[in-house]
Short mmCIF file of N, CA and C in Angstrom, two decimals:
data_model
loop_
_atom_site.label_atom_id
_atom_site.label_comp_id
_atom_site.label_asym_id
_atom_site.label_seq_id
_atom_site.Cartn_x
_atom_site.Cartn_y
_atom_site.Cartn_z
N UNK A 1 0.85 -1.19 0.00
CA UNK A 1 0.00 0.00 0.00
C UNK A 1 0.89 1.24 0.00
N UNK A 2 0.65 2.36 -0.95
CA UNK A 2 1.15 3.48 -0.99
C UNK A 2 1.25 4.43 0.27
N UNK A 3 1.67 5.28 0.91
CA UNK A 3 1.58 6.29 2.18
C UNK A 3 1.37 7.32 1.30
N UNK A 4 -0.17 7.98 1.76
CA UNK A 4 0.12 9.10 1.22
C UNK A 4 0.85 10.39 2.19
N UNK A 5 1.86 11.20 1.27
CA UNK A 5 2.45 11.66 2.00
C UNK A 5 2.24 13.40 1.49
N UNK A 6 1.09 13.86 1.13
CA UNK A 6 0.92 15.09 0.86
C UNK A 6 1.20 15.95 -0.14
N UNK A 7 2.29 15.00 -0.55
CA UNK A 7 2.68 15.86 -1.41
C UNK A 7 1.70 16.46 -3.06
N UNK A 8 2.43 17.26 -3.52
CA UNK A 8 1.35 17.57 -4.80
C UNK A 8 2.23 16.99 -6.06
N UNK A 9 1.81 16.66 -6.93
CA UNK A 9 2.61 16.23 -8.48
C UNK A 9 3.64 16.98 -9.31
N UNK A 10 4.25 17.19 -9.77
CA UNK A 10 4.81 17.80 -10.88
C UNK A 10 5.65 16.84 -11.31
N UNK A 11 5.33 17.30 -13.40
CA UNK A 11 5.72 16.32 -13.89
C UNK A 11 6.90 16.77 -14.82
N UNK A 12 7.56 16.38 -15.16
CA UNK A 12 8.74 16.90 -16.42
C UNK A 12 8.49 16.00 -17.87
N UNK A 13 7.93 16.96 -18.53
CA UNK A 13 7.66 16.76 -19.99
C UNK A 13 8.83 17.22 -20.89
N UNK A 14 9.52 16.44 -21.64
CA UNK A 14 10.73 16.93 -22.46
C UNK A 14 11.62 18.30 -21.83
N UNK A 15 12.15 17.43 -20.51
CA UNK A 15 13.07 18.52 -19.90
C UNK A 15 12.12 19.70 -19.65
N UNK A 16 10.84 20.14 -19.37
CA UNK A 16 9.90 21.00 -19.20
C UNK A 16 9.31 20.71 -17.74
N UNK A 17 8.67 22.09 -17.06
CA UNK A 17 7.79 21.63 -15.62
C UNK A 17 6.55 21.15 -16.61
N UNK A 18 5.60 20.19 -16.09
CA UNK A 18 4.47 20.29 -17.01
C UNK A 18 3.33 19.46 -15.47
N UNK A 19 2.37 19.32 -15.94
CA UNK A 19 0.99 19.11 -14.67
C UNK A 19 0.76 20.63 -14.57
N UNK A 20 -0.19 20.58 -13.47
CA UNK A 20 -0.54 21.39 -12.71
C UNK A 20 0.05 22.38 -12.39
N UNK A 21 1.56 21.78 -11.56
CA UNK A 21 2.52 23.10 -11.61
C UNK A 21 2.80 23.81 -12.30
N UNK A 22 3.12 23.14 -13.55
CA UNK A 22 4.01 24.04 -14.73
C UNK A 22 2.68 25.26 -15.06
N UNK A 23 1.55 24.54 -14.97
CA UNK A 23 0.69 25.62 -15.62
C UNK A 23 0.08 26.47 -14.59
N UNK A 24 0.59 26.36 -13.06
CA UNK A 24 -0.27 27.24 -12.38
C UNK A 24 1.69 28.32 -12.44
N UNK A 25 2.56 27.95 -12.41
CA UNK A 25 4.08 28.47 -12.76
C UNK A 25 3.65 29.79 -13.65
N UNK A 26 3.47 28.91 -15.23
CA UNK A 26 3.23 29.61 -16.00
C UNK A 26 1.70 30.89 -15.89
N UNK A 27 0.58 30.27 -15.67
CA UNK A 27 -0.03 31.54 -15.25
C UNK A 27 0.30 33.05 -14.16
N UNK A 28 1.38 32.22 -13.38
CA UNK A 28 2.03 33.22 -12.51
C UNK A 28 2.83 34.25 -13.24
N UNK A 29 3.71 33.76 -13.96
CA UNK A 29 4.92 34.30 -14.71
C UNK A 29 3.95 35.42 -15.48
N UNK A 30 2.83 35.09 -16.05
CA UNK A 30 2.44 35.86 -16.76
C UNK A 30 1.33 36.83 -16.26
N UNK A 31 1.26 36.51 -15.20
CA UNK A 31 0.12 37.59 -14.48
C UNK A 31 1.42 39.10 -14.05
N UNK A 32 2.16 38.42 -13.37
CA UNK A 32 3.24 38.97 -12.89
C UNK A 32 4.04 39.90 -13.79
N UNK A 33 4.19 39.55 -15.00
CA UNK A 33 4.56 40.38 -16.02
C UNK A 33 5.75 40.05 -16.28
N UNK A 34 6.34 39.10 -15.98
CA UNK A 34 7.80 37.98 -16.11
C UNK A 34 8.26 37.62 -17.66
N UNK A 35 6.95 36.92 -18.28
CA UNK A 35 6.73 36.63 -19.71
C UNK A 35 6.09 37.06 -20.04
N UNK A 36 6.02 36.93 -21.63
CA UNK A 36 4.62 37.41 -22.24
C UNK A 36 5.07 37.19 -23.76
N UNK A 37 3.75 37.61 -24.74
CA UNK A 37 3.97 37.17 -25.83
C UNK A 37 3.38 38.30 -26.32
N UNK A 38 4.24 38.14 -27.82
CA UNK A 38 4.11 39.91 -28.67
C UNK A 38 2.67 39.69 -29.25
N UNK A 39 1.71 38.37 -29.57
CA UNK A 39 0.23 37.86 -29.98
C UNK A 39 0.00 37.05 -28.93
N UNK A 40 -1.64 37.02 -29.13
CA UNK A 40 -2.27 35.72 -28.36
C UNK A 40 -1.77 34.81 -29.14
N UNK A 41 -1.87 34.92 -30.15
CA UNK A 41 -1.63 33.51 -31.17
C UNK A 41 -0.51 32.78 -31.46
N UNK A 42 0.35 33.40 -30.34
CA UNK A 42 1.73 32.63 -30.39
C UNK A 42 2.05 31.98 -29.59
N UNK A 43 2.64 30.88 -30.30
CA UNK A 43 2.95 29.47 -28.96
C UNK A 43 3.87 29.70 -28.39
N UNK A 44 4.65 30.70 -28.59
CA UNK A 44 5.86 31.01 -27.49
C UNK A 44 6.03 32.31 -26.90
N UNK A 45 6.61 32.34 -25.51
CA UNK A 45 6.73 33.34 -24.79
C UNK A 45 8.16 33.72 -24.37
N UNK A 46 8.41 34.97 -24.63
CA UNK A 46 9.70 35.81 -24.22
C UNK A 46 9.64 35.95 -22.43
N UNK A 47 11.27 36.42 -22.14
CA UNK A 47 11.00 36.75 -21.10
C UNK A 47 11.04 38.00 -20.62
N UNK A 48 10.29 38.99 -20.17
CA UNK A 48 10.42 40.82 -20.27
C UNK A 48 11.50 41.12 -19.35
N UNK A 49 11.69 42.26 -19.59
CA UNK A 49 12.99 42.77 -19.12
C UNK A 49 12.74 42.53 -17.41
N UNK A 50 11.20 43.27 -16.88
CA UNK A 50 11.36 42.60 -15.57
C UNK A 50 11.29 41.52 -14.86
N UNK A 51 10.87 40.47 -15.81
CA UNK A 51 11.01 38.99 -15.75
C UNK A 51 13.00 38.07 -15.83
N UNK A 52 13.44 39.66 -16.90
CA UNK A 52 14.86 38.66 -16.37
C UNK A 52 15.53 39.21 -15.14
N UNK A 53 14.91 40.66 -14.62
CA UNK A 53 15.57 41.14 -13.27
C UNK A 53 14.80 40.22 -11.91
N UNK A 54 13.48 39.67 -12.25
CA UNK A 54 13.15 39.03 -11.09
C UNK A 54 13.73 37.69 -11.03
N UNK A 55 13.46 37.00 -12.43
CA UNK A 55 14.34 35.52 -12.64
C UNK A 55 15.86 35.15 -11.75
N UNK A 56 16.82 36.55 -12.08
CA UNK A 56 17.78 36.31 -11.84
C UNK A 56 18.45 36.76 -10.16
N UNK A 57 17.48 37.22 -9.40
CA UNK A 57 17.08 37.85 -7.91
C UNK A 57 16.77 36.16 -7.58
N UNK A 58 16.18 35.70 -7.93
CA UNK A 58 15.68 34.28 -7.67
C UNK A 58 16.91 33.13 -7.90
N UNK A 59 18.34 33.71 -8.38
CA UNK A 59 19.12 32.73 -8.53
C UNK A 59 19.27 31.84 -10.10
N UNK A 60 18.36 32.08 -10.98
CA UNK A 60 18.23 31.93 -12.05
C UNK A 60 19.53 32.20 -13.20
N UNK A 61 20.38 31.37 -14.30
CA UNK A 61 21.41 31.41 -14.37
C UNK A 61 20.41 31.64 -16.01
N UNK A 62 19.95 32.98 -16.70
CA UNK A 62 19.53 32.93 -17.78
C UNK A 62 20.07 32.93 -18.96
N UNK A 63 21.42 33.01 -19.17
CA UNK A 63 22.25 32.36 -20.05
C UNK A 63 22.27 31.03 -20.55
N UNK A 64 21.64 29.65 -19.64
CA UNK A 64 21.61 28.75 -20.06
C UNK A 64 20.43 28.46 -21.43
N UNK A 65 19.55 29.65 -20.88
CA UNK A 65 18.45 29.87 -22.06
C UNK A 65 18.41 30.04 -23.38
N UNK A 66 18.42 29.41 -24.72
CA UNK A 66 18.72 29.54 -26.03
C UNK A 66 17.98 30.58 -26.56
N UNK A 67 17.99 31.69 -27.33
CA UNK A 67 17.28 32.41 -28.22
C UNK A 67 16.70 31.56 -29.25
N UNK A 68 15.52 32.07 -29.75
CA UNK A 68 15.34 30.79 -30.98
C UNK A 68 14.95 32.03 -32.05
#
């Protein structure tokens, strides 16, 4: 029998946060004004200038990050 031990899920999808977390993460980032995207209609998100001053206050090493 399993113990449950409280904890909550998070999952890693192709080196990605993904579940629940990643997307309550990501709604944060973007309420916050961290990311954002130049359309709705775009599947990808930049990170704003005060998203790389808070990222990197947080210990965040954003160089490892590729431009695409």
């Amino acid at each position: 029998m399993k113990k449950t031990t409280g904890r909550k899920p998070a999952k890693a999808c192709y080196e990605h946060i993904g579940g629940k977390l990643g997307q309550l993460l990501l709604e944060q980032f973007v309420e916050k004004g961290w990311i954002a995207k130049d359309h709705p209609s775009d599947h990808h998100y930049y990170i704003t200038d005060k998203g790389q001053e808070e990222f990197t206050k947080l210990g965040l090493d954003l160089s490892q990050i590729k431009e695409e």
